Short mmCIF file of C-alpha atoms in Angstrom, two decimals:
data_model
loop_
_atom_site.label_atom_id
_atom_site.label_comp_id
_atom_site.label_asym_id
_atom_site.label_seq_id
_atom_site.Cartn_x
_atom_site.Cartn_y
_atom_site.Cartn_z
CA UNK J 349 -20.27 -17.57 4.47
CA UNK J 350 -22.72 -19.30 6.16
CA UNK J 351 -25.88 -18.37 7.37
CA UNK J 352 -24.72 -17.92 10.77
CA UNK J 353 -21.64 -16.37 9.80
CA UNK J 354 -23.92 -13.34 8.27
CA UNK J 355 -26.07 -13.34 11.24
CA UNK J 356 -22.89 -13.01 13.55
CA UNK J 357 -21.44 -9.99 11.54
CA UNK J 358 -24.71 -8.48 11.50
CA UNK J 359 -25.22 -8.76 15.50
CA UNK J 360 -21.39 -7.48 15.83
CA UNK J 361 -21.50 -4.57 13.76
CA UNK J 362 -25.38 -4.11 15.26
CA UNK J 363 -24.00 -4.16 18.70
CA UNK J 364 -20.74 -2.03 17.87
CA UNK J 365 -23.19 0.59 16.37
CA UNK J 366 -25.52 0.29 20.02
CA UNK J 367 -22.85 0.37 21.71
CA UNK J 368 -21.06 3.45 20.54
CA UNK J 369 -24.15 5.56 20.76
CA UNK J 370 -25.70 4.42 24.28
CA UNK J 371 -22.40 4.15 26.29
CA UNK J 372 -21.35 8.60 25.48
CA UNK J 373 -25.34 8.89 27.00
CA UNK J 374 -24.95 6.70 30.24
CA UNK J 375 -21.42 8.79 30.63
CA UNK J 376 -22.60 11.80 29.99
CA UNK J 377 -25.16 11.71 32.86
CA UNK J 378 -21.92 10.64 35.53
CA UNK J 379 -20.19 13.56 34.37
CA UNK J 380 -19.25 14.09 37.85
CA UNK J 381 -17.64 10.52 39.21
CA UNK J 382 -13.84 10.20 39.13
CA UNK J 383 -14.18 6.86 37.44
CA UNK J 384 -14.66 7.79 34.05
CA UNK J 385 -13.86 10.60 31.59
CA UNK J 386 -14.74 10.61 27.73
CA UNK J 387 -15.02 12.62 24.97
CA UNK J 388 -16.42 12.72 21.23
CA UNK J 389 -15.34 14.02 18.00
CA UNK J 390 -16.88 14.01 14.43
CA UNK J 391 -15.56 15.26 11.09
CA UNK J 392 -15.41 15.68 7.71
CA UNK J 393 -12.62 14.27 5.69
CA UNK J 394 -11.61 14.77 2.05
CA UNK J 395 -9.88 11.98 0.65
CA UNK J 396 -7.57 12.86 -2.16
CA UNK J 397 -6.31 9.99 -3.63
CA UNK J 398 -3.93 9.94 -7.02
CA UNK J 399 -5.55 6.93 -8.53
CA UNK J 400 -9.14 6.98 -7.12
CA UNK J 401 -9.71 10.68 -7.14
CA UNK J 402 -11.58 12.67 -4.23
CA UNK J 403 -13.88 11.26 -1.86
CA UNK J 404 -16.12 12.58 1.18
CA UNK J 405 -16.41 10.74 4.32
CA UNK J 406 -17.84 11.49 7.43
CA UNK J 407 -16.50 9.72 11.04
CA UNK J 408 -17.59 9.92 14.41
CA UNK J 409 -15.38 8.75 17.25
CA UNK J 410 -15.88 8.13 20.73
CA UNK J 411 -13.36 7.74 23.42
CA UNK J 412 -13.87 6.71 27.35
CA UNK J 413 -10.92 6.95 29.99
CA UNK J 414 -12.05 4.86 33.05
CA UNK J 415 -10.31 4.35 35.95
CA UNK J 416 -7.22 6.85 34.69
CA UNK J 417 -5.91 3.65 33.13
CA UNK J 418 -8.61 1.85 30.88
CA UNK J 419 -8.85 3.27 27.40
CA UNK J 420 -11.74 2.06 25.38
CA UNK J 421 -12.58 3.54 22.01
CA UNK J 422 -14.82 3.20 18.89
CA UNK J 423 -15.66 4.94 15.77
CA UNK J 424 -17.55 5.02 12.40
CA UNK J 425 -16.87 5.95 8.91
CA UNK J 426 -19.45 6.71 6.54
CA UNK J 427 -18.51 7.16 2.78
CA UNK J 428 -20.49 9.65 0.57
CA UNK J 429 -19.27 8.78 -2.49
CA UNK J 430 -20.58 4.42 -2.54
CA UNK J 431 -22.94 5.79 -0.07
CA UNK J 432 -22.02 3.45 2.77
CA UNK J 433 -20.16 2.67 5.66
CA UNK J 434 -16.54 2.55 4.96
CA UNK J 435 -14.78 1.44 8.42
CA UNK J 436 -15.18 0.89 11.97
CA UNK J 437 -13.09 0.28 14.94
CA UNK J 438 -12.87 -0.68 18.49
CA UNK J 439 -9.82 -0.35 20.64
CA UNK J 440 -8.97 -1.30 24.23
CA UNK J 441 -5.62 -0.38 25.93
CA UNK J 442 -4.33 0.02 29.52
CA UNK J 443 -2.25 3.25 29.95
CA UNK J 444 0.15 4.74 32.20
CA UNK J 445 1.13 1.17 33.80
CA UNK J 446 3.08 2.10 36.91
CA UNK J 447 2.79 5.96 36.46
CA UNK J 448 5.49 4.81 33.77
CA UNK J 449 3.54 6.59 31.15
CA UNK J 450 3.83 2.86 28.90
CA UNK J 451 0.25 0.89 28.00
CA UNK J 452 -0.44 -1.77 26.09
CA UNK J 453 -3.99 -2.58 24.06
CA UNK J 454 -5.24 -3.95 21.51
CA UNK J 455 -7.27 -2.71 18.52
CA UNK J 456 -9.79 -4.09 15.97
CA UNK J 457 -9.95 -2.84 12.84
CA UNK J 458 -12.19 -2.59 9.79
CA UNK J 459 -11.07 -0.80 6.35
CA UNK J 460 -14.02 -1.30 3.85
CA UNK J 461 -13.89 -0.68 0.24
CA UNK J 462 -17.89 -0.96 -0.80
CA UNK J 463 -16.92 0.01 -4.03
CA UNK J 464 -14.81 -2.99 -4.87
CA UNK J 465 -16.57 -5.35 -2.52
CA UNK J 466 -13.21 -6.02 -0.57
CA UNK J 467 -11.98 -4.80 3.03
CA UNK J 468 -9.04 -5.22 5.38
CA UNK J 469 -9.66 -6.52 8.80
CA UNK J 470 -6.79 -6.26 11.50
CA UNK J 471 -5.86 -7.25 15.16
CA UNK J 472 -3.28 -5.36 16.46
CA UNK J 473 -1.82 -5.54 19.93
CA UNK J 474 0.88 -3.05 20.36
CA UNK J 475 2.79 -1.12 23.21
CA UNK J 476 2.37 2.64 23.60
CA UNK J 477 4.74 4.96 25.61
CA UNK J 478 3.06 8.49 26.07
CA UNK J 479 4.76 11.35 27.87
CA UNK J 480 3.61 15.11 27.84
CA UNK J 481 4.95 15.95 24.52
CA UNK J 482 6.26 13.09 23.25
CA UNK J 483 4.17 9.34 22.40
CA UNK J 484 5.03 6.47 20.34
CA UNK J 485 3.28 3.07 19.86
CA UNK J 486 4.59 -0.09 18.33
CA UNK J 487 3.07 -3.49 17.65
CA UNK J 488 2.35 -6.16 15.05
CA UNK J 489 -0.86 -5.54 12.48
CA UNK J 490 -2.15 -8.44 12.02
CA UNK J 491 -3.98 -7.62 8.45
CA UNK J 492 -6.48 -9.82 6.96
CA UNK J 493 -7.33 -8.96 2.78
CA UNK J 494 -11.31 -9.97 2.44
CA UNK J 495 -12.43 -10.61 -0.76
CA UNK J 496 -16.01 -12.15 -0.06
CA UNK J 497 -18.30 -9.76 -0.26
CA UNK J 498 -20.55 -11.29 2.27
CA UNK J 499 -17.59 -10.63 4.82
CA UNK J 500 -16.78 -7.61 4.24
CA UNK J 501 -19.08 -5.81 7.30
CA UNK J 502 -17.37 -8.50 9.96
CA UNK J 503 -14.38 -6.77 11.98
CA UNK J 504 -14.03 -10.45 13.11
CA UNK J 505 -14.04 -12.09 9.67
CA UNK J 506 -10.26 -13.46 9.48
CA UNK J 507 -10.91 -16.41 7.26
CA UNK J 508 -9.50 -14.78 3.72
CA UNK J 509 -6.99 -15.73 1.59
CA UNK J 510 -4.39 -13.13 2.18
CA UNK J 511 -3.10 -12.88 6.17
CA UNK J 512 -0.25 -10.42 6.38
CA UNK J 513 1.73 -10.07 9.57
CA UNK J 514 3.25 -6.13 9.50
CA UNK J 515 5.16 -3.82 11.68
CA UNK J 516 3.05 -1.53 13.42
CA UNK J 517 4.42 1.79 14.49
CA UNK J 518 3.48 5.48 14.93
CA UNK J 519 5.83 8.58 16.46
CA UNK J 520 4.94 11.63 17.31
CA UNK J 521 5.20 15.14 19.93
CA UNK J 522 2.76 17.37 20.82
CA UNK J 523 2.96 20.77 21.89
CA UNK J 524 0.22 23.45 23.59
CA UNK J 525 0.54 27.15 23.01
CA UNK J 526 -1.19 30.00 24.63
CA UNK J 527 -2.44 28.39 27.72
CA UNK J 528 -3.97 25.48 25.71
CA UNK J 529 -5.82 27.35 23.29
CA UNK J 530 -3.72 25.73 20.42
CA UNK J 531 -2.43 22.05 20.61
CA UNK J 532 -0.14 21.16 17.74
CA UNK J 533 0.12 17.22 17.20
CA UNK J 534 2.53 16.00 14.55
CA UNK J 535 3.13 12.33 13.95
CA UNK J 536 4.15 9.97 11.18
CA UNK J 537 3.69 6.10 11.29
CA UNK J 538 2.02 3.63 9.38
CA UNK J 539 -1.92 3.59 10.49
CA UNK J 540 -4.64 5.77 12.09
CA UNK J 541 -7.64 5.18 13.27
CA UNK J 542 -9.37 3.13 10.33
CA UNK J 543 -6.31 2.38 8.36
CA UNK J 544 -4.01 -0.22 8.55
CA UNK J 545 -0.94 0.65 6.53
CA UNK J 546 1.97 -1.49 4.96
CA UNK J 547 5.28 -1.42 7.04
CA UNK J 548 6.96 1.04 4.50
CA UNK J 549 3.70 3.58 4.37
CA UNK J 550 5.20 6.49 5.90
CA UNK J 551 2.26 8.74 7.20
CA UNK J 552 2.76 12.32 7.79
CA UNK J 553 -0.12 13.65 9.94
CA UNK J 554 -0.38 16.90 11.46
CA UNK J 555 -3.16 17.99 13.24
CA UNK J 556 -4.20 21.77 14.74
CA UNK J 557 -6.58 21.77 17.45
CA UNK J 558 -8.00 25.01 19.25
CA UNK J 559 -10.30 25.51 22.44
CA UNK J 560 -13.10 27.44 21.17
CA UNK J 561 -15.17 27.52 24.62
CA UNK J 562 -14.64 24.40 27.31
CA UNK J 563 -15.69 21.69 26.67
CA UNK J 564 -15.76 22.15 22.71
CA UNK J 565 -12.46 22.00 20.34
CA UNK J 566 -12.31 22.41 16.77
CA UNK J 567 -9.48 20.98 14.76
CA UNK J 568 -7.94 20.22 11.45
CA UNK J 569 -5.82 17.50 10.58
CA UNK J 570 -3.72 17.05 7.36
CA UNK J 571 -2.21 13.81 6.47
CA UNK J 572 0.12 12.80 3.41
CA UNK J 573 0.72 9.40 2.13
CA UNK J 574 3.36 9.43 0.23
CA UNK J 575 3.67 6.50 -2.65
CA UNK J 576 6.01 3.73 -2.10
CA UNK J 577 8.25 4.28 0.56
CA UNK J 578 12.00 5.07 1.80
CA UNK J 579 13.88 5.21 -1.41
CA UNK J 580 11.22 5.78 -3.79
CA UNK J 581 9.96 8.83 -5.53
CA UNK J 582 7.99 10.91 -3.04
CA UNK J 583 4.78 11.42 -5.53
CA UNK J 584 2.07 11.63 -2.98
CA UNK J 585 -0.48 8.71 -3.42
CA UNK J 586 -3.10 10.46 -0.98
CA UNK J 587 -3.78 13.39 0.84
CA UNK J 588 -6.55 13.15 3.38
CA UNK J 589 -7.81 16.41 5.21
CA UNK J 590 -10.23 16.89 8.12
CA UNK J 591 -12.06 19.30 9.84
CA UNK J 592 -14.17 18.51 12.75
CA UNK J 593 -14.82 19.15 16.23
CA UNK J 594 -14.43 17.39 19.72
CA UNK J 595 -16.77 17.93 22.73
CA UNK J 596 -15.72 16.16 26.20
CA UNK J 597 -18.50 14.81 27.61
CA UNK M 440 29.54 22.22 18.37
CA UNK M 441 32.94 22.50 16.60
CA UNK M 442 33.43 18.28 16.78
CA UNK M 443 29.56 18.42 15.03
CA UNK M 444 30.35 20.41 12.22
CA UNK M 445 33.81 18.86 11.52
CA UNK M 446 31.99 15.30 12.22
CA UNK M 447 29.41 16.70 9.43
CA UNK M 448 32.41 17.56 7.07
CA UNK M 449 34.12 14.67 7.37
CA UNK M 450 30.71 12.60 6.33
CA UNK M 451 30.21 14.91 3.72
CA UNK M 452 33.75 14.46 2.58
CA UNK M 453 34.08 10.94 2.80
CA UNK M 454 30.12 10.62 0.76
CA UNK M 455 31.27 12.78 -1.85
CA UNK M 456 34.86 10.57 -2.12
CA UNK M 457 32.74 7.03 -2.03
CA UNK M 458 30.60 8.48 -4.94
CA UNK M 459 27.34 8.17 -2.26
CA UNK M 460 24.47 10.28 -3.60
CA UNK M 461 21.60 9.98 -0.78
CA UNK M 462 19.44 12.19 -3.22
CA UNK M 463 19.45 9.71 -5.78
CA UNK M 464 17.39 7.43 -4.09
CA UNK M 465 14.62 10.53 -4.36
CA UNK M 466 15.02 11.70 -7.71
CA UNK M 467 13.07 9.09 -9.64
CA UNK M 468 10.51 10.46 -11.71
CA UNK M 469 6.49 10.66 -11.49
CA UNK M 470 4.23 7.90 -13.00
CA UNK M 471 2.23 10.40 -14.99
CA UNK M 472 5.87 11.64 -16.65
CA UNK M 473 6.42 8.10 -17.66
CA UNK M 474 2.97 7.87 -19.07
CA UNK M 475 3.10 11.26 -21.18
CA UNK M 476 7.08 10.13 -22.25
CA UNK M 477 5.48 6.78 -23.27
CA UNK M 478 3.31 8.14 -25.83
CA UNK M 479 5.61 9.40 -27.80
CA UNK M 480 7.93 6.22 -27.82
CA UNK M 481 7.28 3.19 -30.13
CA UNK M 482 4.62 0.96 -29.19
CA UNK M 483 5.54 -2.84 -28.87
CA UNK M 484 3.79 -4.61 -32.21
CA UNK M 485 1.46 -7.60 -31.50
CA UNK M 486 2.97 -11.05 -31.89
CA UNK M 487 1.50 -13.68 -34.23
CA UNK M 488 1.46 -16.90 -32.15
CA UNK M 489 -1.09 -20.04 -31.84
CA UNK M 490 -1.62 -22.21 -28.76
CA UNK M 491 -0.24 -24.07 -27.12
CA UNK M 492 2.92 -22.15 -26.26
CA UNK M 493 4.83 -21.13 -23.10
CA UNK M 494 6.71 -17.83 -22.04
CA UNK M 495 9.06 -16.99 -19.25
CA UNK M 496 8.81 -14.69 -16.28
CA UNK M 497 11.52 -12.94 -14.51
CA UNK M 498 12.24 -10.43 -12.11
CA UNK M 499 14.69 -8.63 -9.93
CA UNK M 500 18.02 -9.49 -11.84
CA UNK M 501 19.77 -6.56 -10.24
CA UNK M 502 22.47 -5.88 -12.89
CA UNK M 503 25.66 -3.83 -11.47
CA UNK M 504 28.31 -5.27 -13.00
CA UNK M 505 29.82 -7.97 -15.34
CA UNK M 506 28.85 -10.97 -13.14
CA UNK M 507 25.10 -10.17 -12.63
CA UNK M 508 24.80 -9.35 -16.44
CA UNK M 509 26.45 -12.96 -17.07
CA UNK M 510 23.84 -14.16 -14.99
CA UNK M 511 21.05 -12.50 -16.76
CA UNK M 512 22.56 -14.18 -20.00
CA UNK M 513 22.58 -17.85 -18.37
CA UNK M 514 18.71 -17.44 -18.64
CA UNK M 515 19.64 -19.05 -22.05
CA UNK M 516 20.12 -22.03 -20.57
CA UNK M 517 16.66 -22.50 -19.15
CA UNK M 518 14.52 -20.97 -22.21
CA UNK M 519 13.28 -24.48 -24.32
CA UNK M 520 12.04 -24.19 -27.85
CA UNK M 521 8.17 -23.39 -26.91
CA UNK M 522 8.95 -20.17 -25.12
CA UNK M 523 7.88 -17.53 -27.09
CA UNK M 524 9.09 -14.49 -25.16
CA UNK M 525 9.89 -13.28 -21.88
CA UNK M 526 8.65 -11.10 -19.39
CA UNK M 527 11.21 -9.12 -17.19
CA UNK M 528 8.92 -7.92 -14.29
CA UNK M 529 10.93 -5.04 -12.94
CA UNK M 530 14.35 -4.03 -11.00
CA UNK M 531 16.63 -4.97 -13.81
CA UNK M 532 19.03 -3.11 -12.77
CA UNK M 533 20.49 -1.95 -9.15
CA UNK M 534 20.73 1.79 -9.43
CA UNK M 535 19.32 2.99 -12.65
CA UNK M 536 22.92 3.93 -14.18
CA UNK M 537 23.04 3.91 -18.02
CA UNK M 538 26.08 1.48 -17.96
CA UNK M 539 23.83 -0.89 -15.93
CA UNK M 540 20.92 -0.94 -18.42
CA UNK M 541 22.97 -1.36 -21.07
CA UNK M 542 24.49 -4.41 -19.56
CA UNK M 543 21.34 -5.50 -18.93
CA UNK M 544 20.00 -5.16 -22.77
CA UNK M 545 22.57 -6.69 -24.08
CA UNK M 546 22.48 -9.53 -21.56
CA UNK M 547 18.84 -9.97 -22.50
CA UNK M 548 19.56 -9.81 -26.09
CA UNK M 549 22.35 -12.66 -25.68
CA UNK M 550 19.62 -15.01 -23.36
CA UNK M 551 17.02 -15.00 -26.10
CA UNK M 552 19.56 -14.54 -29.24
CA UNK M 553 19.32 -18.78 -29.55
CA UNK M 554 15.73 -18.57 -29.81
CA UNK M 555 15.32 -15.43 -32.08
CA UNK M 556 12.32 -14.71 -29.12
CA UNK M 557 11.44 -10.77 -28.09
CA UNK M 558 11.81 -9.85 -24.48
CA UNK M 559 9.57 -6.58 -22.79
CA UNK M 560 10.35 -5.41 -19.36
CA UNK M 561 8.58 -2.75 -16.98
CA UNK M 562 10.76 -0.75 -14.42
CA UNK M 563 11.00 -1.70 -10.76
CA UNK M 564 11.65 1.16 -7.97
CA UNK M 565 15.56 0.51 -8.42
CA UNK M 566 15.41 1.33 -11.89
CA UNK M 567 14.36 4.75 -11.61
CA UNK M 568 16.65 5.49 -9.33
CA UNK M 569 19.23 8.40 -10.05
CA UNK M 570 17.08 9.75 -12.76
CA UNK M 571 17.05 6.04 -14.09
CA UNK M 572 13.89 6.72 -16.10
CA UNK M 573 16.15 8.51 -18.84
CA UNK M 574 17.79 5.34 -19.14
CA UNK M 575 15.14 2.97 -19.29
CA UNK M 576 12.90 5.31 -21.69
CA UNK M 577 16.23 5.34 -23.90
CA UNK M 578 17.39 1.76 -23.85
CA UNK M 579 14.47 -0.39 -23.18
CA UNK M 580 11.27 2.03 -24.01
CA UNK M 581 7.82 2.39 -22.82
CA UNK M 582 6.92 1.50 -19.17
CA UNK M 583 3.15 1.40 -19.96
CA UNK M 584 1.90 -0.79 -22.84
CA UNK M 585 0.13 -3.56 -23.81
CA UNK M 586 0.15 -6.24 -26.68
CA UNK M 587 -1.93 -9.38 -28.53
CA UNK M 588 -0.15 -12.88 -28.49
CA UNK M 589 -2.37 -14.88 -30.08
CA UNK M 590 -4.95 -15.90 -27.75
CA UNK M 591 -3.41 -13.88 -24.85
CA UNK M 592 -3.41 -9.88 -24.12
CA UNK M 593 -0.28 -8.90 -22.39
CA UNK M 594 -0.29 -5.58 -20.21
CA UNK M 595 2.72 -4.24 -18.97
CA UNK M 596 1.72 -2.00 -15.76
CA UNK M 597 4.21 0.52 -14.30
CA UNK M 598 3.89 0.15 -10.60
CA UNK M 599 7.46 1.71 -9.73
CA UNK M 600 6.38 4.38 -7.58
CA UNK M 601 3.49 1.81 -5.43
CA UNK M 602 0.84 4.23 -7.21
CA UNK M 603 -0.36 3.80 -10.95
CA UNK M 604 -1.83 7.43 -11.10
CA UNK M 605 -5.18 8.33 -12.56
CA UNK M 606 -3.96 8.18 -15.90
CA UNK M 607 -2.45 4.74 -16.24
CA UNK M 608 -5.74 4.10 -14.28
CA UNK M 609 -7.93 4.98 -16.96
CA UNK M 610 -5.57 3.50 -19.25
CA UNK M 611 -5.79 0.08 -18.29
CA UNK M 612 -9.47 0.16 -17.09
CA UNK M 613 -10.08 0.90 -21.32
CA UNK M 614 -7.64 -1.57 -22.06
CA UNK M 615 -8.84 -4.52 -20.10
CA UNK M 616 -13.01 -3.48 -21.46
CA UNK M 617 -11.63 -3.46 -25.22
CA UNK M 618 -9.50 -6.52 -25.14
CA UNK M 619 -10.82 -9.64 -27.42
CA UNK M 620 -7.87 -12.50 -26.83
CA UNK M 621 -9.63 -15.10 -24.58
CA UNK M 622 -6.52 -14.69 -21.65
CA UNK M 623 -5.12 -11.90 -20.29
CA UNK M 624 -2.11 -11.20 -17.72
CA UNK M 625 -1.13 -8.33 -16.45
CA UNK M 626 2.70 -7.82 -15.10
CA UNK M 627 4.22 -5.15 -12.76
CA UNK M 628 6.82 -4.87 -10.27
CA UNK M 629 5.40 -4.40 -6.96
CA UNK M 630 3.22 -6.95 -5.52
CA UNK M 631 -0.11 -6.29 -3.50
CA UNK M 632 0.73 -7.92 -0.79
CA UNK M 633 3.43 -8.26 2.04
CA UNK M 634 4.87 -11.90 2.41
CA UNK M 635 7.23 -10.76 5.68
CA UNK M 636 6.91 -8.37 8.26
CA UNK M 637 10.00 -6.49 7.06
CA UNK M 638 8.87 -5.97 3.79
CA UNK M 639 9.26 -2.11 3.11
CA UNK M 640 7.73 -1.66 -0.32
CA UNK M 641 4.86 -2.86 -2.04
CA UNK M 642 2.16 -1.85 -3.77
CA UNK M 643 1.37 1.42 -1.35
CA UNK M 644 -2.22 2.05 -0.72
CA UNK M 645 -4.42 -0.81 0.24
CA UNK M 646 -7.52 0.48 -1.37
CA UNK M 647 -6.29 1.23 -4.61
CA UNK M 648 -4.98 -2.80 -4.53
CA UNK M 649 -8.28 -3.23 -3.80
CA UNK M 650 -9.84 -1.70 -6.87
CA UNK M 651 -7.29 -3.02 -9.12
CA UNK M 652 -8.38 -6.22 -8.04
CA UNK M 653 -11.74 -5.65 -8.34
CA UNK M 654 -11.12 -4.49 -11.79
CA UNK M 655 -9.10 -7.52 -12.95
CA UNK M 656 -12.25 -10.16 -11.68
CA UNK M 657 -14.60 -8.48 -13.45
CA UNK M 658 -12.30 -8.02 -16.80
CA UNK M 659 -11.60 -11.88 -16.18
CA UNK M 660 -7.57 -11.35 -16.15
CA UNK M 661 -6.32 -15.08 -15.49
CA UNK M 662 -2.72 -13.82 -13.75
CA UNK M 663 -1.09 -10.82 -12.30
CA UNK M 664 2.71 -11.47 -12.25
CA UNK M 665 4.65 -9.37 -9.80
CA UNK M 666 8.14 -9.46 -8.38
CA UNK M 667 10.19 -7.30 -5.94
CA UNK M 668 9.91 -9.09 -2.66
CA UNK M 669 12.40 -11.90 -4.06
CA UNK M 670 9.78 -14.45 -3.06
CA UNK M 671 7.62 -17.12 -4.55
CA UNK M 672 4.33 -16.22 -3.41
CA UNK M 673 0.96 -17.04 -4.93
CA UNK M 674 -2.62 -16.16 -4.08
CA UNK M 675 -5.65 -17.22 -5.62
CA UNK M 676 -8.38 -14.59 -5.13
CA UNK M 677 -11.99 -14.73 -7.00
CA UNK M 678 -10.47 -16.61 -9.99
CA UNK M 679 -7.40 -14.38 -10.18
CA UNK M 680 -4.31 -15.73 -9.48
CA UNK M 681 -1.44 -12.90 -8.32
CA UNK M 682 1.77 -14.53 -8.71
CA UNK M 683 5.16 -13.22 -7.28
CA UNK M 684 8.50 -14.14 -8.71
CA UNK M 685 11.47 -14.35 -7.20
CA UNK M 686 14.69 -12.83 -7.94
CA UNK M 687 16.70 -14.29 -10.84
CA UNK M 688 18.36 -16.68 -10.89
CA UNK M 689 16.98 -18.09 -8.02
CA UNK M 690 13.59 -18.61 -9.70
CA UNK M 691 11.75 -18.17 -13.01
CA UNK M 692 7.77 -19.18 -14.20
CA UNK M 693 7.12 -20.74 -17.04
CA UNK M 694 3.61 -20.14 -18.08
CA UNK M 695 1.79 -22.19 -20.59
CA UNK M 696 -1.05 -21.13 -23.05
CA UNK M 697 -3.50 -23.72 -24.59
CA UNK M 698 -6.66 -22.21 -26.39
CA UNK M 699 -8.75 -22.78 -22.87
CA UNK M 700 -6.60 -22.38 -20.11
CA UNK M 701 -3.21 -20.88 -18.69
CA UNK M 702 -1.01 -22.69 -16.35
CA UNK M 703 2.37 -21.86 -14.39
CA UNK M 704 5.13 -23.59 -13.18
CA UNK M 705 7.81 -21.93 -10.66
CA UNK M 706 11.21 -23.18 -11.77
CA UNK M 707 14.40 -23.23 -9.56
#
């Protein structure tokens, strides 16, 4: 990787992280204006992998809804096992087109494996449909496998020896109980905010979220990623447990 | 309501009548179970070979009847005198059935009989369907093993569940660390990367794959040979060749081993 490339990637990461923390500060002083609504969540994650063992991550996500239609979000993940940054993402979507619940957008995901000096970077254009109890997202994940240790941190690095095109999908439902005190979300798909799975990865995810005291919520997530896929043994490969909180800014 | 019950009953009768067993696809064994089972089975003996020599890799034979078994036996027509052994990278049979495993093993014996060379195999996902591990273990043997072939260490890695599991990973790390041969190859069923948007199964977790690739790089593995996708795909990453072999008989790969290097050629 050239010197310029290294500098460019460092600049991108610095900008992403700086933007990540400054935008909510800016927005937080404008909570009364109608053009923006946003929230921030942070959680501790326990990642139990059959082959690699247990790891602990801390993740922070920021989401903003601008003018009721433009959803911008970003997040970073830090692993305590290396310890190091092990992922970040940026996403922009236009939601609820003509009040149909349909949306379109693009996400950039960097899933970094610092201990093995590898990463996957993905550009994911997708279409979504979100109704009151139901949501779905379909798209194409353009996943680049990066084995160049100098380039693994750069979310925009795609000059790699392996470039895969993967079907990207998620279907789920959300139910609210007790006057929205408890929200239950269940989904299956092949991705999350920090992860770009194979087409055959059937990731089952369940989130229980509780409105403790507005604007504070706490939640617990459980995700199971079985090994193989349909028509293979259901022996799990990864169990992912998250506990955290979310605040509406 | 009554129509739904009748439709369900009719469906069940039809499935039973056709000997369809949808749960059979989910009844495969676990990789840790196979690792433990393998410890009680005989390990392959080392081969006394002197480079240069060659060997052949095939994959995805999917034997399920006499005709498909005959295609495996026809491999004998492609073998040459320099070939010293054959590797079969999983999905040997279609549904893990005992009768099909016997057809496969007989066909492999027939294919290699003229040269009198041994053959080795690893299981694929199809070999595990319908409790197929029992048949693989009885008629083929271990799913995880390694042997020396002159200047080459051959490692059979069982990825038929899409993950290695902790026991096999530790064994693999130890085997790679302790080898003394000049060259090393790993052969397995699942490939690490998807060649097509509709590829439903491959090595499941990309982080696991990344760790394995790091291990292969640091331990100077020359080739990782796989099957499954029925396509010939070759990636060279940090000095390691990841070669996916298309289904037999569409392709076979001949590997040549010399004292100083290894090369491959894909034959159609």
